[in-house]
mmCIF file of C-alpha atoms in Angstrom:
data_model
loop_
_atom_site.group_PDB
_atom_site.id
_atom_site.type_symbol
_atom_site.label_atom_id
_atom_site.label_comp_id
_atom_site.label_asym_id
_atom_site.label_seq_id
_atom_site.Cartn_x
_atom_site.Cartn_y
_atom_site.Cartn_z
ATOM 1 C CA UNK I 1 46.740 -30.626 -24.890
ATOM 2 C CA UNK I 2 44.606 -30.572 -22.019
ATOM 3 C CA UNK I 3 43.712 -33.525 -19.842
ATOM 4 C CA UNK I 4 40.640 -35.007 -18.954
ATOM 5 C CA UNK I 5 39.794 -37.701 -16.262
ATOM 6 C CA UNK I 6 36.359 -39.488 -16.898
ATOM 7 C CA UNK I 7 34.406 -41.285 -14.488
ATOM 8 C CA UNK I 8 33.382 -44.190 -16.773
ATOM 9 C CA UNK I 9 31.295 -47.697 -16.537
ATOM 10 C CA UNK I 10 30.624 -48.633 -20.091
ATOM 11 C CA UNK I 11 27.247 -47.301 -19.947
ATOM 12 C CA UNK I 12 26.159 -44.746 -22.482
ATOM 13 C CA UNK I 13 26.162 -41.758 -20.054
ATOM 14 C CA UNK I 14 29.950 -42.274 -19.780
ATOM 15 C CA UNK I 15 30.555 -43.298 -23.133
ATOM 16 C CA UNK I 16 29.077 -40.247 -24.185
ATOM 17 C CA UNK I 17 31.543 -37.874 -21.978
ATOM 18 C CA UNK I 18 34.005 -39.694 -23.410
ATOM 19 C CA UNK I 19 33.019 -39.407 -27.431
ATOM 20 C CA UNK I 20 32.377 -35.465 -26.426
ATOM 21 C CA UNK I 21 36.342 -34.910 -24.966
ATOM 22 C CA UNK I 22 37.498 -37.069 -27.332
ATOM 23 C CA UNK I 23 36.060 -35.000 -30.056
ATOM 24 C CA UNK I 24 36.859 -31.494 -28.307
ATOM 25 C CA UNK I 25 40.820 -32.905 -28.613
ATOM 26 C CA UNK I 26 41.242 -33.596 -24.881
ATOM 27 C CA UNK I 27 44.077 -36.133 -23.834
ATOM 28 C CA UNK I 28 41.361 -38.517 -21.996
ATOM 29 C CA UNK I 29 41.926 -40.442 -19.434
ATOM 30 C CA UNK I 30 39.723 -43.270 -17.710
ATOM 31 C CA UNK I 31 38.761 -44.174 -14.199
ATOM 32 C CA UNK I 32 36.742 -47.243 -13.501
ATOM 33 C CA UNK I 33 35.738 -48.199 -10.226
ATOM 34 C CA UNK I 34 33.975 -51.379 -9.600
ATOM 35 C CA UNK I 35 32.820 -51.880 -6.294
ATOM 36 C CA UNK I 36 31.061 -55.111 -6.053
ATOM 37 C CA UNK I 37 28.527 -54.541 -8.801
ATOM 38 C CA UNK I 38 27.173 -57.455 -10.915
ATOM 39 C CA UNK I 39 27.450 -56.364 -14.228
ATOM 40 C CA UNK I 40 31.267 -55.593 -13.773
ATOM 41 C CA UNK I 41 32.544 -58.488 -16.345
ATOM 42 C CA UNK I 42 30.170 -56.862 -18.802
ATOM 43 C CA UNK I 43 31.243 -53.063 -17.759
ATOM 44 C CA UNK I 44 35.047 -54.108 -18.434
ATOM 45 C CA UNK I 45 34.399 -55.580 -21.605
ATOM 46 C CA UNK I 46 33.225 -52.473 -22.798
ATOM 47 C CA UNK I 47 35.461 -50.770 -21.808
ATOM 48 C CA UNK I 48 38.270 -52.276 -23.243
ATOM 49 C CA UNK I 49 36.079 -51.826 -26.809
ATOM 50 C CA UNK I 50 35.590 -48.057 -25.649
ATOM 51 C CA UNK I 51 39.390 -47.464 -25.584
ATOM 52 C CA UNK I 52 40.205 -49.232 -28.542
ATOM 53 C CA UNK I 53 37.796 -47.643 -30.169
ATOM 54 C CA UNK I 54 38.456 -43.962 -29.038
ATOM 55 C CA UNK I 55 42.036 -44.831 -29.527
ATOM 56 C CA UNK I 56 42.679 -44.088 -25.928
ATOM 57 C CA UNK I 57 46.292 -45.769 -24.722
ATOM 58 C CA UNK I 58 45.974 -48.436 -22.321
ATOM 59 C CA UNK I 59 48.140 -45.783 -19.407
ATOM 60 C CA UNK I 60 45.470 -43.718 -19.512
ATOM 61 C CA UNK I 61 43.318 -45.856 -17.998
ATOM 62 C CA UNK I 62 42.974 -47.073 -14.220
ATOM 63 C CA UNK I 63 40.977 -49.295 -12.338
ATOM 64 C CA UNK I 64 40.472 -49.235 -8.791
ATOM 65 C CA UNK I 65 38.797 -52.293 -6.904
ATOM 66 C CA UNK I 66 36.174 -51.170 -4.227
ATOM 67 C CA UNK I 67 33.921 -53.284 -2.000
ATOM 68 C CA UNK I 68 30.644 -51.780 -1.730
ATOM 69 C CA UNK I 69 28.952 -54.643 -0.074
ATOM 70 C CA UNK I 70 27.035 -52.891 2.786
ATOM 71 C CA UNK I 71 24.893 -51.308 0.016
ATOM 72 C CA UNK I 72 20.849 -52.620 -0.091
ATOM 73 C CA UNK I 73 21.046 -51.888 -3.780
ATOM 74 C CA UNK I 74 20.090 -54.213 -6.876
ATOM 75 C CA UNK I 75 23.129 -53.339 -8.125
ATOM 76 C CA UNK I 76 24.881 -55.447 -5.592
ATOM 77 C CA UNK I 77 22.462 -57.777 -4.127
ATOM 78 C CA UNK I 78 20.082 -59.762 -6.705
ATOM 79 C CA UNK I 79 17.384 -60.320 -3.939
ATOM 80 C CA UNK I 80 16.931 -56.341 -3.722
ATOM 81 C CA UNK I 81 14.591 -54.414 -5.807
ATOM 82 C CA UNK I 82 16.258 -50.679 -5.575
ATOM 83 C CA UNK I 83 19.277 -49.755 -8.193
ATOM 84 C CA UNK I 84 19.948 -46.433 -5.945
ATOM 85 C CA UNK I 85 23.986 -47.035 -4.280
ATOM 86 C CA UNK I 86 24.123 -45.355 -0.942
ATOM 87 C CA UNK I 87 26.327 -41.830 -1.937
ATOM 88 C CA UNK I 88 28.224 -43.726 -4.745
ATOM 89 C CA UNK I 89 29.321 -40.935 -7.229
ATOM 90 C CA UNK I 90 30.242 -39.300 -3.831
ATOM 91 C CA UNK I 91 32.817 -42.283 -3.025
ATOM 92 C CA UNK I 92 33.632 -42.461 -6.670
ATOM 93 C CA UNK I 93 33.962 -38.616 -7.112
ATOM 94 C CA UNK I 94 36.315 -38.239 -4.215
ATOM 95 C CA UNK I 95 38.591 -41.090 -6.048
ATOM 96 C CA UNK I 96 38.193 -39.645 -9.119
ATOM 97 C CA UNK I 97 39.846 -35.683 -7.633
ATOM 98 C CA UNK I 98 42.344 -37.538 -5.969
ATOM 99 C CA UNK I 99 43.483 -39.597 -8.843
ATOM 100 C CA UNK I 100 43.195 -36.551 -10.905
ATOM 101 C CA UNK I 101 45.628 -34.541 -8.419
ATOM 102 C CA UNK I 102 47.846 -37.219 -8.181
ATOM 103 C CA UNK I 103 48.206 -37.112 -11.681
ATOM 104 C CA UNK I 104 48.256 -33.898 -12.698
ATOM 105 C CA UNK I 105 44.488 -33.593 -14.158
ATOM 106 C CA UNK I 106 42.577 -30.635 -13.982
ATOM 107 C CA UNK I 107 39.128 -31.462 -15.021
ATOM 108 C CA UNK I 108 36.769 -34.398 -13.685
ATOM 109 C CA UNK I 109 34.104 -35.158 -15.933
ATOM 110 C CA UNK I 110 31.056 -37.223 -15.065
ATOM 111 C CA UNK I 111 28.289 -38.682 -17.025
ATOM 112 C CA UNK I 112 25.185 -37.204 -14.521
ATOM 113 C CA UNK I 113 21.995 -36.435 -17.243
ATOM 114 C CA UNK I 114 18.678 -34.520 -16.346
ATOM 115 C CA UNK I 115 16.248 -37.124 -14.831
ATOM 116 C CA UNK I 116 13.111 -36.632 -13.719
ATOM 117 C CA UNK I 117 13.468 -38.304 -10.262
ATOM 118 C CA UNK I 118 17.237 -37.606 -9.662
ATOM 119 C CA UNK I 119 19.040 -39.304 -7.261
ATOM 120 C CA UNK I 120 20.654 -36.819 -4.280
ATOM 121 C CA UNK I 121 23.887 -37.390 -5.592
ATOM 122 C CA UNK I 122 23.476 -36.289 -8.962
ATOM 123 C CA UNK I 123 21.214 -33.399 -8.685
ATOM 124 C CA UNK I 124 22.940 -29.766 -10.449
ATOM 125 C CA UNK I 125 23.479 -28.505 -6.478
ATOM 126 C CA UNK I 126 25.090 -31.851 -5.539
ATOM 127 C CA UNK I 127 27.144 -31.026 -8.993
ATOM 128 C CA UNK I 128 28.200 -27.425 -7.657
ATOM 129 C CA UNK I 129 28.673 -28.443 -4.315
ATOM 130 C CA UNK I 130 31.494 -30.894 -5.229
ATOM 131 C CA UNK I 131 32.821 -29.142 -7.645
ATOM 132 C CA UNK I 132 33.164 -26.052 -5.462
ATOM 133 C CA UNK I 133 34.891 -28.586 -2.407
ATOM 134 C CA UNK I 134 37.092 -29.974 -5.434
ATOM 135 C CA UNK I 135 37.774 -26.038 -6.884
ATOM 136 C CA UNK I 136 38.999 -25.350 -3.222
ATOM 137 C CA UNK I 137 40.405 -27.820 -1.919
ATOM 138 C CA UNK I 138 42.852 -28.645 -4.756
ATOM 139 C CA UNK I 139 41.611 -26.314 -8.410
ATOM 140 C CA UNK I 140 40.232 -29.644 -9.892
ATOM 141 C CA UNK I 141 37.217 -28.518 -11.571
ATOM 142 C CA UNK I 142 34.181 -30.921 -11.863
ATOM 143 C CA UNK I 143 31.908 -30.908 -14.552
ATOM 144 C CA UNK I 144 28.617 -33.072 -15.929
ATOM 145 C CA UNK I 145 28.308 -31.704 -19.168
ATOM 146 C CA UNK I 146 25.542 -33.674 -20.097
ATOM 147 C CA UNK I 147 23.033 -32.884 -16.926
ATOM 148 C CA UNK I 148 20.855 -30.328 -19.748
ATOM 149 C CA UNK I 149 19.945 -33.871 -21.369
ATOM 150 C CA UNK I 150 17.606 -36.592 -20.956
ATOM 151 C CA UNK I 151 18.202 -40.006 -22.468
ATOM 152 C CA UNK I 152 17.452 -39.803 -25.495
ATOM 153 C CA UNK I 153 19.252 -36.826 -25.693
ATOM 154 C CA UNK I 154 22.453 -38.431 -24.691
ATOM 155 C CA UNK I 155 21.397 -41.216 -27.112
ATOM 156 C CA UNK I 156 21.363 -38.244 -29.918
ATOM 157 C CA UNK I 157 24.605 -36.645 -29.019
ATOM 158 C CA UNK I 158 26.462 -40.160 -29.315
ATOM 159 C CA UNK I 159 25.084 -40.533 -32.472
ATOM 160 C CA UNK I 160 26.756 -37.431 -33.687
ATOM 161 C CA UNK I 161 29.300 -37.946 -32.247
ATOM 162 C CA UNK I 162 29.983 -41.988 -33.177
ATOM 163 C CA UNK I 163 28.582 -43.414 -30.300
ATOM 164 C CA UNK I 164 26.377 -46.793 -31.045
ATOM 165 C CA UNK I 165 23.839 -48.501 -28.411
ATOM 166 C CA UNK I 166 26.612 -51.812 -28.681
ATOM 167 C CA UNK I 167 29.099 -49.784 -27.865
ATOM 168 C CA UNK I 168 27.520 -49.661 -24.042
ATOM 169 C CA UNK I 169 26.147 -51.808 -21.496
ATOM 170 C CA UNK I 170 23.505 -50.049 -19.534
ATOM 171 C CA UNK I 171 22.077 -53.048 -17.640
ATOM 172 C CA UNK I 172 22.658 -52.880 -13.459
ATOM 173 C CA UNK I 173 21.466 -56.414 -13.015
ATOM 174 C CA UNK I 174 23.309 -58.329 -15.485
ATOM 175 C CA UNK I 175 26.497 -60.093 -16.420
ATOM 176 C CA UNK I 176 25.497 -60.879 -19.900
ATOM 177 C CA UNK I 177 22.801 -60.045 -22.284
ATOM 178 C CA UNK I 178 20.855 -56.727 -20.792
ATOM 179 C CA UNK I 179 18.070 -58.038 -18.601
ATOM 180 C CA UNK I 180 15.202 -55.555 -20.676
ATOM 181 C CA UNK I 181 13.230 -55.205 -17.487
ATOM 182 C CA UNK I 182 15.954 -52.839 -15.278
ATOM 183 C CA UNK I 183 15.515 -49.389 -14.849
ATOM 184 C CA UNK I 184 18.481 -48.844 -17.039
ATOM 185 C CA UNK I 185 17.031 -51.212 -19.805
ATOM 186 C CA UNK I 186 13.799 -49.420 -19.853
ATOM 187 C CA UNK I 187 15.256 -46.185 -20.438
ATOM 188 C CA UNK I 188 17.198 -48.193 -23.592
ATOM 189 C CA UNK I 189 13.903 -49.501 -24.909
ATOM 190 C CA UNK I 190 12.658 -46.429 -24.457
ATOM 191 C CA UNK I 191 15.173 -44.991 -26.727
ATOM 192 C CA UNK I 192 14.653 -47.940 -29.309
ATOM 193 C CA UNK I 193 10.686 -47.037 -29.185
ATOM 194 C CA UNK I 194 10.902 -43.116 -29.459
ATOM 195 C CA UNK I 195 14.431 -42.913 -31.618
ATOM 196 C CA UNK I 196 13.855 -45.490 -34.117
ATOM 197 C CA UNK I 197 17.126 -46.897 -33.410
ATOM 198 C CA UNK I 198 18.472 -49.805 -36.548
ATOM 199 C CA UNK I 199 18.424 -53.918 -35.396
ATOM 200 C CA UNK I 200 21.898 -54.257 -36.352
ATOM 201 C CA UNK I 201 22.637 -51.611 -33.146
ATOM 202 C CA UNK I 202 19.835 -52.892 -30.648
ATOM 203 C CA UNK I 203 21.206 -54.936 -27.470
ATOM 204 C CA UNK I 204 17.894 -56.942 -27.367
ATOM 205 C CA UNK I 205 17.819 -58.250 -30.388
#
């Protein structure tokens, strides 16, 4: 069976990547990296409900602490207004091939999706760049399979493929109960609006 290590934060990009492998019959494996963020208690906790619930074992995951504190970002720092972490999929990419190597993984997957104001370190060149470095430097391949989708794409794929709004915390400024004002809530009530998506599976309610 061939391995898989996913980049993954709870949030319903990841989660996503995750259902997909899962469903392909990869041996998945998890890498979470908090790094100062605020919404890390709420980011765990669904993750622990994402492996239980994708029956992944508890060795297949790993966490490793970072300290990201020099960021300006919202994500960090209440008092800023700008979610965007200085290079952070580059940091957590880099982790992510070297845990991969170290363990005999293959294939990096990420949750990146088609946005229409990408960040530079998700755009598809960013994606070929690494995974070209990666390719090279130790035949790790890395891959965003989702990048061809938008949100509410992603939100459709889950769907099929078992993957509820509850299962995922998408917030970047919370601890708690999504915020609903975020960037990262928008996009979720934009889902709700467009999608039609039940009560009994909307995180505002």
């Amino acid at each position: 069976m061939r391995k898989v290590l996913v980049l993954a934060s709870g949030g319903l990009d990841s989660t996503v990547v995750v259902a997909l492998y899962k469903n392909l019959g990869y041996d998945v494996h998890l890498l979470y990296l908090p790094y100062g963020n605020v919404n890390e208690k709420a980011e765990t906790e669904r993750l622990l409900k994402l492996r239980e619930k994708f029956d992944i074992p508890a060795e297949n995951t790993l966490v490793i602490k970072l300290n990201l504190n020099y960021s300006n970002s919202s994500c960090i720092h209440k008092d800023s207004t700008n979610p965007y972490v200085e290079m952070r999929n580059l940091i957590f990419i880099s982790y992510a091939i070297s845990v991969a190597e170290a363990k005999g993984i293959d294939l990096v997957a990420v949750g990146f999706i088609n946005v229409p104001a990408g960040y530079p370190d998700t755009t598809e060149q960013f994606i070929l760049d690494i995974n070209n470095l990666a390719l090279n430097a130790s035949g790790i391949e890395v891959v965003a399979p989702l990048h061809h989708l938008d949100k509410i794409g992603v939100y459709k794929l889950g769907k099929k493929l078992g993957v509820n709004l509850l299962d995922t915390f998408s917030c970047n400024v919370s601890n708690d109960k999504p915020c609903g004002e975020c960037y990262d809530c928008l996009d979720i009530k934009n889902i709700i609006k467009k999608v039609g998506v039940p009560d009994e599976d909307n995180p505002f309610i």
